[in-house]
Coordinates of C-alpha atoms in Angstrom, one line a residue:
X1 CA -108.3 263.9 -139.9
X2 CA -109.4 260.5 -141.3
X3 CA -108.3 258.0 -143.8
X4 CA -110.2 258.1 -147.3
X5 CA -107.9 255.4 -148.9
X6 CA -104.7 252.8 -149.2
X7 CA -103.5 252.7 -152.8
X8 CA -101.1 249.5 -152.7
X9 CA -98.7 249.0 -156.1
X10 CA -97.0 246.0 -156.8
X11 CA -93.6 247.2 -158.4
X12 CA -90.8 245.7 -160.3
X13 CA -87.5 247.9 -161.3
X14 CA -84.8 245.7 -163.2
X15 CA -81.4 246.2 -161.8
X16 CA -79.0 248.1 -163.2
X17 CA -77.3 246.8 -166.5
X18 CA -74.0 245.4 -164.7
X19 CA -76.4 243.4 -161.8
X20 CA -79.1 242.5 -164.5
X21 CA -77.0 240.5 -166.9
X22 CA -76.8 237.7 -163.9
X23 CA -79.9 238.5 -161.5
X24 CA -82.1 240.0 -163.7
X25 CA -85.2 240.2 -161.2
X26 CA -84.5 240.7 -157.8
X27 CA -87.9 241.0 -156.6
X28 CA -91.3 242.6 -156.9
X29 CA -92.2 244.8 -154.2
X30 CA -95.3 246.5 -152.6
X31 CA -95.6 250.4 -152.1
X32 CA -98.2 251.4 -150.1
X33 CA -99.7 255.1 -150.0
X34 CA -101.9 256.1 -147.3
X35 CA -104.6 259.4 -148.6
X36 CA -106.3 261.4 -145.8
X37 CA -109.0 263.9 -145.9
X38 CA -106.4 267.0 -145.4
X39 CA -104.6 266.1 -148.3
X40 CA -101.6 264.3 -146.8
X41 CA -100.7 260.9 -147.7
X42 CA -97.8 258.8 -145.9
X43 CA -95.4 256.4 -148.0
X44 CA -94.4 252.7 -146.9
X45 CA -92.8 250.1 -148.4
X46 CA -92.3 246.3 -147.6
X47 CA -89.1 244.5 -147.5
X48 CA -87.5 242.4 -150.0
X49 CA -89.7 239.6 -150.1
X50 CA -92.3 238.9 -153.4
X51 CA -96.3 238.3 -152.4
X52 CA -97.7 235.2 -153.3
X53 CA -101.2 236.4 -154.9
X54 CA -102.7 235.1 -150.8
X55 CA -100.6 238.0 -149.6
X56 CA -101.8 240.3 -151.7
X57 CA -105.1 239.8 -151.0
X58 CA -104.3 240.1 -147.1
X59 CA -102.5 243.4 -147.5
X60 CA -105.7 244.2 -149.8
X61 CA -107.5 243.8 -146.6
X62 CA -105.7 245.3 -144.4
X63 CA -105.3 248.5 -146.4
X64 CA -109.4 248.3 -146.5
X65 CA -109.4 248.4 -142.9
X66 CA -107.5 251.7 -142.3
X67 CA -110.6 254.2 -144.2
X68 CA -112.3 255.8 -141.9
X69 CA -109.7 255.4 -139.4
X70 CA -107.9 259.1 -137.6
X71 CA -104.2 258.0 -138.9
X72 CA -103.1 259.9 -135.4
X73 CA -104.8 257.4 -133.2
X74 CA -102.9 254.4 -135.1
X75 CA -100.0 253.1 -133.2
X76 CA -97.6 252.8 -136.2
X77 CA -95.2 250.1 -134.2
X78 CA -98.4 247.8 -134.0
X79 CA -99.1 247.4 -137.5
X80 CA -96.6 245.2 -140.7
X81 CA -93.9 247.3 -141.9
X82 CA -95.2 248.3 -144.7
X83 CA -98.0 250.7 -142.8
X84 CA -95.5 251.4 -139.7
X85 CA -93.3 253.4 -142.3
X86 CA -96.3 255.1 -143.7
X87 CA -98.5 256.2 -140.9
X88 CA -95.4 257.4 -138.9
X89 CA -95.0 259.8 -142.4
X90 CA -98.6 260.7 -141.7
X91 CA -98.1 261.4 -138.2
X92 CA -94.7 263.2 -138.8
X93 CA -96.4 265.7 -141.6
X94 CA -99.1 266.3 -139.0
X95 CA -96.9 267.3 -136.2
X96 CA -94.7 269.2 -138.9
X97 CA -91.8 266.7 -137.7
X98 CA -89.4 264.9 -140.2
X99 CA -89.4 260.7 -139.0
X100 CA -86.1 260.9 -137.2
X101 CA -87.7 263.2 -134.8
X102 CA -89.8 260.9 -133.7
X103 CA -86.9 258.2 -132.4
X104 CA -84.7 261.0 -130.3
X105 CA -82.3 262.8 -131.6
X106 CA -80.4 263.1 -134.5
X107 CA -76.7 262.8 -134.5
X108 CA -75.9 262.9 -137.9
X109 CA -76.9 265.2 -141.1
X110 CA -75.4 262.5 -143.5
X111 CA -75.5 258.4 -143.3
X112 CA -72.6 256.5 -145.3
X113 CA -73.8 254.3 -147.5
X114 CA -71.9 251.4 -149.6
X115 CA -72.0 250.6 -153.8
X116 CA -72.6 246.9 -153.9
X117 CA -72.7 244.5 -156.6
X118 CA -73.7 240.7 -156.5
X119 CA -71.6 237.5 -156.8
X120 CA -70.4 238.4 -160.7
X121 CA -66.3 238.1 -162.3
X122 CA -63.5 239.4 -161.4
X123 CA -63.1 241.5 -163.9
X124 CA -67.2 242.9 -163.8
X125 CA -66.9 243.6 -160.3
X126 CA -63.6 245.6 -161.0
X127 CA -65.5 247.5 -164.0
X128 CA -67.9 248.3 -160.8
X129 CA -65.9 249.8 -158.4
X130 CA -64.5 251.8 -160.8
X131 CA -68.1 253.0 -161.5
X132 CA -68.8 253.6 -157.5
X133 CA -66.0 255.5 -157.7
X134 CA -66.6 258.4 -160.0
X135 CA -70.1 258.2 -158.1
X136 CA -68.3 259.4 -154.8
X137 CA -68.7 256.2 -153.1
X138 CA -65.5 255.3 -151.1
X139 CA -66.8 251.5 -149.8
X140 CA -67.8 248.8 -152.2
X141 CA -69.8 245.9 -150.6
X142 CA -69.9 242.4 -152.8
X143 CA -71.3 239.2 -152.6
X144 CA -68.2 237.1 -152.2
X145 CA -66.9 233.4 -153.6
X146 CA -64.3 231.9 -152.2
X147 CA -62.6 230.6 -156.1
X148 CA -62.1 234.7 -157.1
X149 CA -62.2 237.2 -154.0
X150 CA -58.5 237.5 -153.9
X151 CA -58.3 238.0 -157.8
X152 CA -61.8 240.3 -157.6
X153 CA -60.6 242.1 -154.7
X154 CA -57.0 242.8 -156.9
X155 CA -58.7 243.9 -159.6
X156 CA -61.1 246.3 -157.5
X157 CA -57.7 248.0 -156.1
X158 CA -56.2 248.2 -160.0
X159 CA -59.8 250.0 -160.8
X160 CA -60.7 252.0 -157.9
X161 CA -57.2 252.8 -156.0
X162 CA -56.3 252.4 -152.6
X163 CA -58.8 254.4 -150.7
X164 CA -61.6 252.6 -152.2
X165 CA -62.6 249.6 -149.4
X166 CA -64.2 246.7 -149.9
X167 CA -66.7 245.3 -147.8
X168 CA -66.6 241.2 -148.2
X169 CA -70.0 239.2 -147.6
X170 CA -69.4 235.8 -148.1
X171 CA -73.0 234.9 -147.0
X172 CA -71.0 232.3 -144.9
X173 CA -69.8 230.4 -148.1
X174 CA -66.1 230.5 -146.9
X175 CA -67.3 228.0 -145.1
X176 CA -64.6 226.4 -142.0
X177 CA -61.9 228.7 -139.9
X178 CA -59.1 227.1 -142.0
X179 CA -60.6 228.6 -145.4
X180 CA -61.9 231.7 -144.1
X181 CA -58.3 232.6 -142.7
X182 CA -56.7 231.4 -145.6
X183 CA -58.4 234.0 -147.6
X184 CA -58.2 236.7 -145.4
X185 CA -54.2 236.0 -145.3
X186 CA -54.2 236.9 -149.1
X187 CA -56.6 239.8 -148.1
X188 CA -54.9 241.4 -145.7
X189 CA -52.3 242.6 -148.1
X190 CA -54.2 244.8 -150.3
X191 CA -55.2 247.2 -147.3
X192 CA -58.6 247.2 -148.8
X193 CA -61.0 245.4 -146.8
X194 CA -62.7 246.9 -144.7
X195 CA -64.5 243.6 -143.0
X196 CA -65.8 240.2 -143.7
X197 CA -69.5 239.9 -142.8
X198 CA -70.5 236.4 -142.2
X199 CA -67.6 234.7 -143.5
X200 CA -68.4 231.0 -142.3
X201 CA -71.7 230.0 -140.3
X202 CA -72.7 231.5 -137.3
X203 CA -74.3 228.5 -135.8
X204 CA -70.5 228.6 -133.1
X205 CA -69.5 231.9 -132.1
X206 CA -66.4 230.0 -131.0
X207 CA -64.9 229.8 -134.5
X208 CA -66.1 233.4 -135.2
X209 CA -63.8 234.2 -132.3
X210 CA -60.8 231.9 -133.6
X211 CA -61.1 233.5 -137.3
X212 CA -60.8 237.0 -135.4
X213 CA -57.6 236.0 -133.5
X214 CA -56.0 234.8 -137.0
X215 CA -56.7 237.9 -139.0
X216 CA -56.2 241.8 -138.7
X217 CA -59.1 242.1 -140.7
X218 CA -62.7 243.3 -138.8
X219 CA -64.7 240.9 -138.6
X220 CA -68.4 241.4 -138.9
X221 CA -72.3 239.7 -137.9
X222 CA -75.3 240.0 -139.7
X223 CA -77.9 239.5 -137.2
X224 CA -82.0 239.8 -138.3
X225 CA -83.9 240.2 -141.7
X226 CA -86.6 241.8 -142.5
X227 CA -90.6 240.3 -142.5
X228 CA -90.2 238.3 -139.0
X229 CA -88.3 235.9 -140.9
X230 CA -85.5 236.3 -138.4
X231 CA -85.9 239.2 -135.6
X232 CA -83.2 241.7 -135.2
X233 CA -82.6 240.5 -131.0
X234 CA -80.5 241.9 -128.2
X235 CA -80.2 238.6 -126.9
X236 CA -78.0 237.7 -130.3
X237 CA -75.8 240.8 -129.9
X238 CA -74.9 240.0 -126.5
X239 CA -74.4 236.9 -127.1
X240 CA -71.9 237.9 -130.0
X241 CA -70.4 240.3 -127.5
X242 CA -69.7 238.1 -124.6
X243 CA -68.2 235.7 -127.1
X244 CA -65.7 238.6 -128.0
X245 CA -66.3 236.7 -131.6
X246 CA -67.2 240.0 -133.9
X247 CA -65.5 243.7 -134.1
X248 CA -68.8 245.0 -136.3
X249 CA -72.4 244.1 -136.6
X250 CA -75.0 244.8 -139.3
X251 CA -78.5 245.0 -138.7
X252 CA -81.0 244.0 -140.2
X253 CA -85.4 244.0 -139.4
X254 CA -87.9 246.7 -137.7
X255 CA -87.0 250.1 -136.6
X256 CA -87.1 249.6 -132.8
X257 CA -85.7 245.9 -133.2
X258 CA -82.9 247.4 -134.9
X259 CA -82.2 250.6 -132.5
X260 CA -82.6 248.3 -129.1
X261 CA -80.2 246.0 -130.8
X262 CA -78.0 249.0 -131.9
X263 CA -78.1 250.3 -127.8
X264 CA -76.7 246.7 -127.0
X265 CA -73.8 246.9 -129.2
X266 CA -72.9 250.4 -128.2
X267 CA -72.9 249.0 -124.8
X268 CA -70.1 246.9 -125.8
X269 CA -68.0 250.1 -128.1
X270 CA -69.4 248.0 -131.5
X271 CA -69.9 249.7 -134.5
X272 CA -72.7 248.8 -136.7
X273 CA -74.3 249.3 -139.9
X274 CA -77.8 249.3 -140.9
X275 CA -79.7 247.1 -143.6
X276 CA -83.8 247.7 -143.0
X277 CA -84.7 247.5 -146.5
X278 CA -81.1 246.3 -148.7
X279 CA -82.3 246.3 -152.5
X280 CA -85.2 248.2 -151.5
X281 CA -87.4 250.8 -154.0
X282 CA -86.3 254.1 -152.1
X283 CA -89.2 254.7 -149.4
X284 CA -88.1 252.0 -146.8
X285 CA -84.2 253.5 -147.2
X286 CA -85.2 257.1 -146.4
X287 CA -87.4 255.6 -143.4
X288 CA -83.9 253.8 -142.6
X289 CA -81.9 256.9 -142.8
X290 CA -84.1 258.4 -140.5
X291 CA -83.5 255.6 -138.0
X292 CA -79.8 255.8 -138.5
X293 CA -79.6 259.4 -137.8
X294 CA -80.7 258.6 -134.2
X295 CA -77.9 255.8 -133.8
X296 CA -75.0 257.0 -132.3
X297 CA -72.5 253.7 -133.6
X298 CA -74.5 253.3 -137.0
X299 CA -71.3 255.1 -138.1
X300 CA -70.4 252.3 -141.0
X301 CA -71.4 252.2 -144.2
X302 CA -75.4 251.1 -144.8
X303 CA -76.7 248.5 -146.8
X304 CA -79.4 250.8 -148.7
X305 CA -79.4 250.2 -151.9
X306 CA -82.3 251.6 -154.1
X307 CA -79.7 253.3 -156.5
X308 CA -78.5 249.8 -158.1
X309 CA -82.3 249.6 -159.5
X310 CA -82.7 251.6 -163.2
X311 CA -85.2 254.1 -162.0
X312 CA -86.0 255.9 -159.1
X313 CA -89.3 256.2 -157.3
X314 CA -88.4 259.5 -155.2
X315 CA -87.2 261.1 -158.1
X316 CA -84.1 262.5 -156.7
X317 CA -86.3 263.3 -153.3
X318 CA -83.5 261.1 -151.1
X319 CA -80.5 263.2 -151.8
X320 CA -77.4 260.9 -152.3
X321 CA -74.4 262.2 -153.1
X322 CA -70.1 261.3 -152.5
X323 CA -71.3 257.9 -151.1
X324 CA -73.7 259.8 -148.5
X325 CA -77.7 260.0 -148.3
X326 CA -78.6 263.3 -146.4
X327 CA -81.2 262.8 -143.7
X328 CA -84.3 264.9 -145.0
X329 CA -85.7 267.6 -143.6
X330 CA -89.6 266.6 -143.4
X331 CA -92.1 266.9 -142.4
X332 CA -92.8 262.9 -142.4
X333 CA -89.8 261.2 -144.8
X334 CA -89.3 263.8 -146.9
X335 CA -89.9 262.5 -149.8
X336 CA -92.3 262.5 -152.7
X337 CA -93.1 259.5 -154.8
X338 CA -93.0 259.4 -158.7
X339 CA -96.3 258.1 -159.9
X340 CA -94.9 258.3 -163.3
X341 CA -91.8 256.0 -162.4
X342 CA -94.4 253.9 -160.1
X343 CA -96.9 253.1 -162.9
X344 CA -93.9 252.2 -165.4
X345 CA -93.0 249.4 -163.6
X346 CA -95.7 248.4 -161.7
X347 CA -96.9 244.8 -162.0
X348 CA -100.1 244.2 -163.8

């Protein structure tokens, strides 16, 4: 079997209408489809991050460099993330394997997976927990400010009832100990919240650890992004262990970075929950559910979001339903992508 060609497309899908009115771009992003000689062709897709037109043309070259090439004798780990995802498809259709098979074994049929709306009023975010709702969704993550959560997370329990949980991400704007445990006070008595994820910076795990002894609600660590900007490490989940500073994680970066961090945390009874591609198209979530099927403590809620965009790429092929993907069945991902849908929104 040999490579014949790398289609790349740079995409764009707007938001949905309630996220658009405030971000109405949140990136352009690049599929990449890998064609072989037997007629199989594997799906990737990078992270979050737009190109600059130099980056394109490196990808460009890169993509050039796999024709000709027998897809099996690539090492997928060794290459960016946008041709790990798709030459470990290639390699999983070959074997007649889905993905997950290909990181141990799968403990899970279904991965949880949160709604989630940006920083937006009180009153819009309310209007969107009520919409996760009747989805099936039963967590609601949101971009948090400290002048409305209280009110936003009021209105979110008015809207969406009591067995609706809220996941707060602050992005660490709460800022000190004092603020951050002044909020959660007023939290803690809607019995909503699930967690606060990076409620003040993480430069001292010391004050992590104070904020957790002045609160009942879990407190939670978003360590590694996608791209190499910031590596998904052991190091920093042990470190976050031995401080005794964090009751979840989330995860964030490369397959294997994100399963050796994931080992660490389970060492240590921690929960965690799994970004690898956040606002993503579709293709890098199902690689993620794949991944997460293998993690025993990837048992919260994941940060996979490709249904808060206006179209999907898979066309339905990433099965979400009552706020759970199912893991697919292969071979490869699974999943088939929607030239139409691709060519719609792709960036000229």
């Amino acid at each position: 079997m040999r490579v014949t060609g790398v289609d790349l497309y740079h995409v764009e899908i707007p938001p949905i209408a309630a996220i658009a009115r405030l971000n109405p771009r949140i990136y352009d992003i690049t599929i990449c489809r890998v064609r072989t000689d037997e007629g199989l062709e594997g799906l990737g897709e990078s992270a979050v991050y737009t190109l600059s037109e130099e980056g394109r043309a490196r990808l460009e070259a890169q993509a050039a460099g796999y024709v000709g090439q027998d897809p099996l004798a690539v090492d997928p780990f060794a290459q960016e993330d946008l041709f790990e995802c798709a030459f470990l498809d290639l390699q999983g259709q070959a074997l007649g394997w889905p993905v997950w098979r290909l990181f141990g074994p799968r403990v899970r049929e279904r991965v949880p997976v949160s709604y989630w709306s940006s920083a937006m009023p009180a009153a819009e975010t309310a209007a969107e927990a009520e919409a996760g709702r009747r989805l099936g969704f039963t967590n609601h993550k949101l971009k948090a400010r400290t002048h409305n959560i209280v009110e936003t997370v009021r209105l979110m329990k008015e809207a969406a009832g009591p067995e609706y949980t809220v996941g707060v991400d602050p992005n660490t704007s709460f800022g000190h100990v004092h603020t951050a445990a002044r909020l959660a006070a007023e939290l803690e008595p809607f019995g909503t919240v699930a967690n606060l994820e990076d409620p003040i910076p993480k430069e001292n795990l010391d004050s992590y650890r104070l904020l957790r002894e002045k609160t009942h609600i879990p407190v939670a660590m978003h360590i590694g992004v996608p791209q190499g900007r910031r590596p998904c490490r052991g190091a920093d989940v042990l470190a976050a262990l031995k401080a005794e500073c964090v009751d979840y994680l989330t995860l964030g970066g490369r397959a294997r970075e994100v399963m050796a961090a994931a080992a660490v945390a389970a060492a240590g009874n921690v929960p965690v929950w799994v970004q690898m591609g956040g606002v993503c198209l579709g293709v890098l979530a199902a690689y993620s559910v794949h991944v997460q099927a293998t993690i025993p403590n990837a048992t919260l809620p994941c940060d996979e979001l490709p249904f808060v965009r206006e179209a999907d790429i898979l066309g339905g092929s990433l099965e979400l339903a009552e706020g759970h993907f199912t893991v697919p069945e292969g071979p490869g991902l699974g999943v088939t992508l929607d030239m139409e849908v691709v060519e719609r929104y792709r960036v000229r």
